[in-house]
Short mmCIF file of C-alpha atoms and ligand atoms in Angstrom, two decimals:
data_model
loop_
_atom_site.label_atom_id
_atom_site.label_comp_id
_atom_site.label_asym_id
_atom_site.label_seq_id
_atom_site.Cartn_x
_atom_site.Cartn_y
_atom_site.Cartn_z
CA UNK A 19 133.08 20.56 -96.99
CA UNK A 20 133.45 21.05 -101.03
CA UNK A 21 135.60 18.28 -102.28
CA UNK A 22 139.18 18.54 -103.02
CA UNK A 23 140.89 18.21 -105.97
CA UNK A 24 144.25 19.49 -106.10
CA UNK A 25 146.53 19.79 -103.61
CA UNK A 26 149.75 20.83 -102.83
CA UNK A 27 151.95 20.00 -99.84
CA UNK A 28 154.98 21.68 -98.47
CA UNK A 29 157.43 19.69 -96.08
CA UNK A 30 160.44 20.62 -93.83
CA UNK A 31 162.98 19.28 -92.01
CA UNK A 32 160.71 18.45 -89.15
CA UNK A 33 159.39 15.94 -90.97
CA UNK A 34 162.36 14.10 -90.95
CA UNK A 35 163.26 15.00 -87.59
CA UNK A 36 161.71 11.82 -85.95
CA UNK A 37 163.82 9.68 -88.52
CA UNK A 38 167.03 11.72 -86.73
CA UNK A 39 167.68 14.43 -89.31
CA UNK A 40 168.92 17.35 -87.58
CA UNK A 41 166.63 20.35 -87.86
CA UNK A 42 167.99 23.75 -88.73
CA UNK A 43 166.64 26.15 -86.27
CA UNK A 44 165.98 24.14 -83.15
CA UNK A 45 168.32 23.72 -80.23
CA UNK A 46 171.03 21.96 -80.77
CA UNK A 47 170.01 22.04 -84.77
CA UNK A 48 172.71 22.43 -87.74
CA UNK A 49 172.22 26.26 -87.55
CA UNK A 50 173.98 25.95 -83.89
CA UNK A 51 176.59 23.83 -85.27
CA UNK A 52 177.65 25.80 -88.09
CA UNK A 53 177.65 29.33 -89.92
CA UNK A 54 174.60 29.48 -91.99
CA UNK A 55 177.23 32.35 -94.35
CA UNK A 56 179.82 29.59 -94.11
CA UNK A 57 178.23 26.56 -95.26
CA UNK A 58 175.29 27.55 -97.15
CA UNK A 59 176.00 30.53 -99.52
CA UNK A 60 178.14 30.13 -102.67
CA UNK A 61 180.29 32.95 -101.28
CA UNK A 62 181.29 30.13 -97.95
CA UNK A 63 182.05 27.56 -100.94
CA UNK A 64 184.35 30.05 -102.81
CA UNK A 65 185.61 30.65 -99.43
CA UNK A 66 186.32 27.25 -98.04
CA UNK A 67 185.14 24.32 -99.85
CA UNK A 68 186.68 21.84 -97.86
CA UNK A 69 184.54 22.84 -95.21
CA UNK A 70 181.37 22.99 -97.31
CA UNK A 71 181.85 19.92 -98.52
CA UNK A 72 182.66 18.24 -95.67
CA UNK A 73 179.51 19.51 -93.84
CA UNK A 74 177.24 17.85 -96.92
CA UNK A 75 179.51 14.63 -96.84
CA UNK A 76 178.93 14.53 -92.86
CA UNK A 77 174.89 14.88 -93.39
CA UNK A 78 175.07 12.07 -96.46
CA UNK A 79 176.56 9.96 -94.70
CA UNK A 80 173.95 10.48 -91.63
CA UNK A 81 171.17 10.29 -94.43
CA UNK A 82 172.53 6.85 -95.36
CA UNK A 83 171.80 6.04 -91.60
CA UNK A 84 167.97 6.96 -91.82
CA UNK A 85 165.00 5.57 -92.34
CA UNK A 86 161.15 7.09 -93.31
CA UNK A 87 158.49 7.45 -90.84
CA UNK A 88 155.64 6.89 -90.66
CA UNK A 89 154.75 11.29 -91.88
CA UNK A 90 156.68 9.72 -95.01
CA UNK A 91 154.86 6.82 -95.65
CA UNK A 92 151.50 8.32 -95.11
CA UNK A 93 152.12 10.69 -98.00
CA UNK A 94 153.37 8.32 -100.53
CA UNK A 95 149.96 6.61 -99.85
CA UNK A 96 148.35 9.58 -100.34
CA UNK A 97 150.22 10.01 -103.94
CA UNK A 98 149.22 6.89 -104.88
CA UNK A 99 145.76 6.62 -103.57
CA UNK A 100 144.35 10.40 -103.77
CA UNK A 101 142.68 10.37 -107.20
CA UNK A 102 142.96 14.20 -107.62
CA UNK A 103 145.84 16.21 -108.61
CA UNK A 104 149.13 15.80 -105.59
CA UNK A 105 151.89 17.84 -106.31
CA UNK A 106 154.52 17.19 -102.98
CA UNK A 107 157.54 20.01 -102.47
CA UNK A 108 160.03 19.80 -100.30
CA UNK A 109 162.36 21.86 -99.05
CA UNK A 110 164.64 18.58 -97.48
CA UNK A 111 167.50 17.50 -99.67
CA UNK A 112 167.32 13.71 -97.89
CA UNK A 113 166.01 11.14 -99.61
CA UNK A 114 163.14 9.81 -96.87
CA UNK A 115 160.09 10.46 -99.30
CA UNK A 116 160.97 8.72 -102.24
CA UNK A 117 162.37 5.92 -99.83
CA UNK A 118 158.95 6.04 -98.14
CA UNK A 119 157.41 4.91 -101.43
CA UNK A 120 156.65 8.37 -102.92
CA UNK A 121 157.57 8.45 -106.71
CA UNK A 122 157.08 12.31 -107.33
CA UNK A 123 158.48 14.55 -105.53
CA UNK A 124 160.19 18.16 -106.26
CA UNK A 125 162.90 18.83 -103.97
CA UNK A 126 162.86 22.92 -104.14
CA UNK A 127 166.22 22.85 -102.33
CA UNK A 128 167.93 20.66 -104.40
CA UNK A 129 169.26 16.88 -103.22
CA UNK A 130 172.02 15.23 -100.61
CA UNK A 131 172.68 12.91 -103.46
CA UNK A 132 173.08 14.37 -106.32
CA UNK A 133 176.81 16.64 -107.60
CA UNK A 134 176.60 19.69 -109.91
CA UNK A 135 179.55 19.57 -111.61
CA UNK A 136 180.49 23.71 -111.85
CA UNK A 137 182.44 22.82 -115.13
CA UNK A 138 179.54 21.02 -117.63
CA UNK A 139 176.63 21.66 -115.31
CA UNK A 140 175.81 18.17 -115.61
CA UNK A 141 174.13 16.47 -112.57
CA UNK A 142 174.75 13.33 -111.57
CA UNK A 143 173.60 10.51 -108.70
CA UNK A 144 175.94 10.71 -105.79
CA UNK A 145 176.44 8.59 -102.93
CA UNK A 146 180.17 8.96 -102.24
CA UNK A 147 182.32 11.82 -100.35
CA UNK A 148 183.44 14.97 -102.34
CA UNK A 149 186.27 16.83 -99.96
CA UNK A 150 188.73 14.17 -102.04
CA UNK A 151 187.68 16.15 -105.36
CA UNK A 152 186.50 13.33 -107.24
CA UNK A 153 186.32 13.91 -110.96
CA UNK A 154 183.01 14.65 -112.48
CA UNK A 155 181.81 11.33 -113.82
CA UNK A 156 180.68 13.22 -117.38
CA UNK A 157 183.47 15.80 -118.35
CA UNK A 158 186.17 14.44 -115.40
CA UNK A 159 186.76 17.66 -114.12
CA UNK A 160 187.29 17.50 -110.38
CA UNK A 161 184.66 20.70 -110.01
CA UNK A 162 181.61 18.62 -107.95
CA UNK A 163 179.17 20.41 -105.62
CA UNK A 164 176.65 19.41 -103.49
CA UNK A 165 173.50 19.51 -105.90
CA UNK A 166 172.14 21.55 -103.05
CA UNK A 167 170.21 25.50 -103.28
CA UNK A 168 172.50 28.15 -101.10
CA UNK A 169 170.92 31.52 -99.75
CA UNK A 170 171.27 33.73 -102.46
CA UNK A 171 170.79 31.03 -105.53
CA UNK A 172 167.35 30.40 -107.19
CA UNK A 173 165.09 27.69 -105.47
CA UNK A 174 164.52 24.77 -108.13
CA UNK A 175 160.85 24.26 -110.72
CA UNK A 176 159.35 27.60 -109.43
CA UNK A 177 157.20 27.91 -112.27
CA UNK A 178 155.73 24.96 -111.53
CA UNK A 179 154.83 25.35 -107.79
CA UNK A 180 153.80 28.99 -108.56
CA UNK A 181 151.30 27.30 -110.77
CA UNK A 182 150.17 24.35 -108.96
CA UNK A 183 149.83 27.01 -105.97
CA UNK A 184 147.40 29.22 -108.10
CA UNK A 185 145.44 26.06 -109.07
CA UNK A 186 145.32 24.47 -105.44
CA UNK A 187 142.14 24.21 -103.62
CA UNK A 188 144.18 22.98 -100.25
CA UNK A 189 147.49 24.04 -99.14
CA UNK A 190 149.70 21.65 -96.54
CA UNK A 191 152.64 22.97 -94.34
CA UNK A 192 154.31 20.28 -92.76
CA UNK A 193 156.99 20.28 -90.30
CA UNK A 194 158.59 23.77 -91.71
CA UNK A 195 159.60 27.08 -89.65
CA UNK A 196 158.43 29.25 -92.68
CA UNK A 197 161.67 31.07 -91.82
CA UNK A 198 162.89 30.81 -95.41
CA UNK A 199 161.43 32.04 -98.46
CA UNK A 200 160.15 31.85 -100.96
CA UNK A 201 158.64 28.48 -99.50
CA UNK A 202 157.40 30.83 -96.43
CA UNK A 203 155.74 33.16 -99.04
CA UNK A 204 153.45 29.61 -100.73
CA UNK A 205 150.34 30.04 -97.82
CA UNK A 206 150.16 33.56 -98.77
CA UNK A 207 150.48 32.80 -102.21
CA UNK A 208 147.44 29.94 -101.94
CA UNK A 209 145.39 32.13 -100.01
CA UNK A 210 144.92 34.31 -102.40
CA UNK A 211 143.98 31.75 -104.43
CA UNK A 212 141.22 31.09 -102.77
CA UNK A 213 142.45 27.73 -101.03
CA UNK A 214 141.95 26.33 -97.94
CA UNK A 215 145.41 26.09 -95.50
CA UNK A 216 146.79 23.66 -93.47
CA UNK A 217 149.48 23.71 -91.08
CA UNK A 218 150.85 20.58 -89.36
CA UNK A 219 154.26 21.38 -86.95
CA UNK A 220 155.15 20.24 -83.70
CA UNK A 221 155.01 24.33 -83.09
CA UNK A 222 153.38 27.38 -84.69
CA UNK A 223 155.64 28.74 -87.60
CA UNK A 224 156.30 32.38 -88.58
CA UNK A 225 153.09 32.47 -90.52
CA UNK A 226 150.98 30.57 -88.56
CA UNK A 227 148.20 33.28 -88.28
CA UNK A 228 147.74 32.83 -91.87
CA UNK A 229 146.65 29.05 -92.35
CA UNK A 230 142.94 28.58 -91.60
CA UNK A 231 143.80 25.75 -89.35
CA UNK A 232 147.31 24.51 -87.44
CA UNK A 233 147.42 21.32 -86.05
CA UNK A 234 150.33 20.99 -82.99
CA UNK A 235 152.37 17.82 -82.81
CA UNK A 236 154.76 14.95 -83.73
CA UNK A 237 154.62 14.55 -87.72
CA UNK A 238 154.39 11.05 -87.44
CA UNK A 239 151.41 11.07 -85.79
CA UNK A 240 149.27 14.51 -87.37
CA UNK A 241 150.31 12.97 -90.82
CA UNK A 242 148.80 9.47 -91.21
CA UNK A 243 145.73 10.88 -89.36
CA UNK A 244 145.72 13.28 -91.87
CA UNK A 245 145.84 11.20 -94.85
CA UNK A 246 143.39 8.78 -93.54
CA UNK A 247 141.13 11.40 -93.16
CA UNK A 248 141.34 12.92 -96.83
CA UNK A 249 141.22 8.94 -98.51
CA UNK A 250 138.19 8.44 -97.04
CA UNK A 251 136.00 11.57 -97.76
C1 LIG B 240 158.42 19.12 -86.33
C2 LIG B 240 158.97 18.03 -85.71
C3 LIG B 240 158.21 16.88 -85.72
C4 LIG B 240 160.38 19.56 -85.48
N1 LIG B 240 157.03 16.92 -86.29
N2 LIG B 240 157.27 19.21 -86.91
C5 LIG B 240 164.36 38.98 -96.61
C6 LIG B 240 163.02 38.72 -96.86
C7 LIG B 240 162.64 37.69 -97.70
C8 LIG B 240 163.58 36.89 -98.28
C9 LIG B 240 164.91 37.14 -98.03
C10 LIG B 240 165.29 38.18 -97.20
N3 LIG B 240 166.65 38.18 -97.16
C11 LIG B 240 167.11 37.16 -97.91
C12 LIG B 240 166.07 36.51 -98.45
C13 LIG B 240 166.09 35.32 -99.30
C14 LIG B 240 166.56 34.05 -98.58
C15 LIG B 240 165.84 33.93 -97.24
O1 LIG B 240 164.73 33.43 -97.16
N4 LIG B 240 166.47 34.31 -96.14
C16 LIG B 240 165.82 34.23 -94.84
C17 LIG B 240 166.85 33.93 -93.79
C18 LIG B 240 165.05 35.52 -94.62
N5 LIG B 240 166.22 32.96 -99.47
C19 LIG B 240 166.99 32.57 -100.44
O2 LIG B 240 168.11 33.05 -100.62
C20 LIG B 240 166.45 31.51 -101.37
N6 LIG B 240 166.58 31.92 -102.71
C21 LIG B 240 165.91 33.01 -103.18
O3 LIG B 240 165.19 33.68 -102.46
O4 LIG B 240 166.10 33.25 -104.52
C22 LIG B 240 165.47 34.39 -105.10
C23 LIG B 240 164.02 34.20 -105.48
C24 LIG B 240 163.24 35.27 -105.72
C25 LIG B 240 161.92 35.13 -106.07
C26 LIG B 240 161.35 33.87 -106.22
C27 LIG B 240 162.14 32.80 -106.01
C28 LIG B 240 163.47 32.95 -105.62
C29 LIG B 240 167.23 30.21 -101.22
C30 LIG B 240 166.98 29.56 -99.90
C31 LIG B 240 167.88 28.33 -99.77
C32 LIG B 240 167.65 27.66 -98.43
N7 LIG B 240 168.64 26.70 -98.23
C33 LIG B 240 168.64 25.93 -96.98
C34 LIG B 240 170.01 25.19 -96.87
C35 LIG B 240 170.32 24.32 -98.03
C36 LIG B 240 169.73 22.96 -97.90
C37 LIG B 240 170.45 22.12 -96.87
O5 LIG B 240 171.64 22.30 -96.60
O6 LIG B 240 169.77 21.22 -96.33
O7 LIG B 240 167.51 25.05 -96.97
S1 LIG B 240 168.43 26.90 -95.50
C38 LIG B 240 167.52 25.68 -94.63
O8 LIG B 240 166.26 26.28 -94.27
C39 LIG B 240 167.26 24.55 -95.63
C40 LIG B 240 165.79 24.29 -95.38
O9 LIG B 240 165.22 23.67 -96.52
C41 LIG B 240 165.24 25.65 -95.08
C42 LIG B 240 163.93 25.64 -94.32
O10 LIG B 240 164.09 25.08 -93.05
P1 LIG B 240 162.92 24.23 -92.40
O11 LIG B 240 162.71 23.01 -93.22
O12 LIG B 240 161.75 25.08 -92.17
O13 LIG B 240 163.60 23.75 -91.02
P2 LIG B 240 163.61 24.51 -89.60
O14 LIG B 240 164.67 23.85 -88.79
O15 LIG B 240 163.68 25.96 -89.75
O16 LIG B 240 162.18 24.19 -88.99
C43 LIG B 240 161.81 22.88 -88.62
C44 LIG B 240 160.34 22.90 -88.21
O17 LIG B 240 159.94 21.57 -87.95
C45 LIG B 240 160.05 23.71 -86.94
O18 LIG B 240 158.91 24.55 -87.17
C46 LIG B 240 159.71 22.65 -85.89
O19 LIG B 240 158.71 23.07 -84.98
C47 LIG B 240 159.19 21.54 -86.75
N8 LIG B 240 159.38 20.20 -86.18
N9 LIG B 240 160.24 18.43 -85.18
C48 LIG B 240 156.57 18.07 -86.88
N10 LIG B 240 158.66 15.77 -85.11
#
């Protein structure tokens, strides 16, 4: 196998899922529980914020609860032991990677602890409720929003995974549906740059038929096998 030297990996909720992070699409997931149109598009926030905001202060508060697994933990080691080029996006607004040691990672879908404030479009770290209206800590406005990306609003640093995708010589799915774009559009988009993919889910996503290999099971087991068996090739 030619050696690898940059890759890029894609996570999902199901990577947090055996830390007790609801899923979205799975029975009994958030998607059940609530609306998708009322609780994650900025048309449900003009709408009813008090609901939107007490969804995201229900799930930071479960977040708080947490802990990494062992998925998590395996690729913080591989961040810090890989000696190519890493770059880790995720589509989860927790907090379980960097908490699992890893020190660089883009969150595509913005962050459970961070507020926008809609006023000065300042962001700042947030570990409190919001449905009270607390005022923005920089311009004391009481505007906050979950720092989070709705359907309909831009995905965050997509020049820079569009670039570290063309540049990739392996591409990693974990634990995603590839229901949502554009993260469900990345395989395609590494393909055709001539990378090897990798897809590692408990079940085959949307797009499984275009990674050159999926891998069925529990995160926290595919994972650390996974990154043993790239630090020691
Ligand atoms: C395990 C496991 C275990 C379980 N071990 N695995 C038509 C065509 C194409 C696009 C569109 C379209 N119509 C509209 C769009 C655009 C829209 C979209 O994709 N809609 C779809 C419904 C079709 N997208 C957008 O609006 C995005 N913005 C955008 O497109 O801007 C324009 C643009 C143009 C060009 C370039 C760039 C941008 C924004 C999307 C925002 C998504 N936001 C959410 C909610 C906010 C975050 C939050 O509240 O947490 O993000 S939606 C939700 O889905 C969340 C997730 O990040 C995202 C993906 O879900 P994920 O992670 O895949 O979770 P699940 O539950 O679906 O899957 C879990 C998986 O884990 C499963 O496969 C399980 O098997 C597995 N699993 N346990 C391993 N133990």
């Amino acid at each position: 196998m030619a050696e690898i030297k940059r890759i890029v990996i894609l996570t999902g909720a199901g990577i947090s899922a055996e830390s007790g992070i609801d899923t979205f699409r799975a029975a009994g997931g958030l998607w059940e529980q609530h609306r998708i149109e009322d609780v994650a598009t900025p048309e449900g926030f003009a709408r009813n914020p008090d609901l939107v905001l007490g969804f995201y202060d229900m799930r930071r508060a479960a977040l708080a609860r947490a802990e990494p697994n062992p998925a998590h933990i395996a690729l913080a080691r591989l961040e810090r032991e890989f000696a190519g080029e890493l770059l880790l996006v995720t589509q989860n607004v927790d907090d379980l990677h960097e908490r699992g040691g890893a020190a660089r990672v883009l969150h595509m879908h913005g962050e459970l602890r961070s507020a926008l404030c809609t006023s000065c479009e300042t962001r700042s770290r947030w570990d409190a409720a919001m449905q009270e209206r607390p005022p923005c800590p920089v311009c004391r406005a009481p505007t906050l929003r979950p720092d989070i990306v709705w359907f309909g609003e831009m995905p965050y640093q997509m020049g820079r995974i569009y670039q570290a995708l063309e540049a990739c010589d392996l591409f990693v799915s974990i634990g995603t549906s590839g229901a949502v774009y554009p993260a469900a559009g990345f395989v395609a988009e590494a393909r055709s740059s001539g990378a090897r993919t990798l897809e590692l889910n408990l079940e085959p996503s949307e797009g499984s038929r275009l990674f050159d290999e999926t891998r069925l099971g529990p995160a926290s087991v595919l994972v650390p096998e996974w990154v043993d068996a790239v630090l020691n090739t």
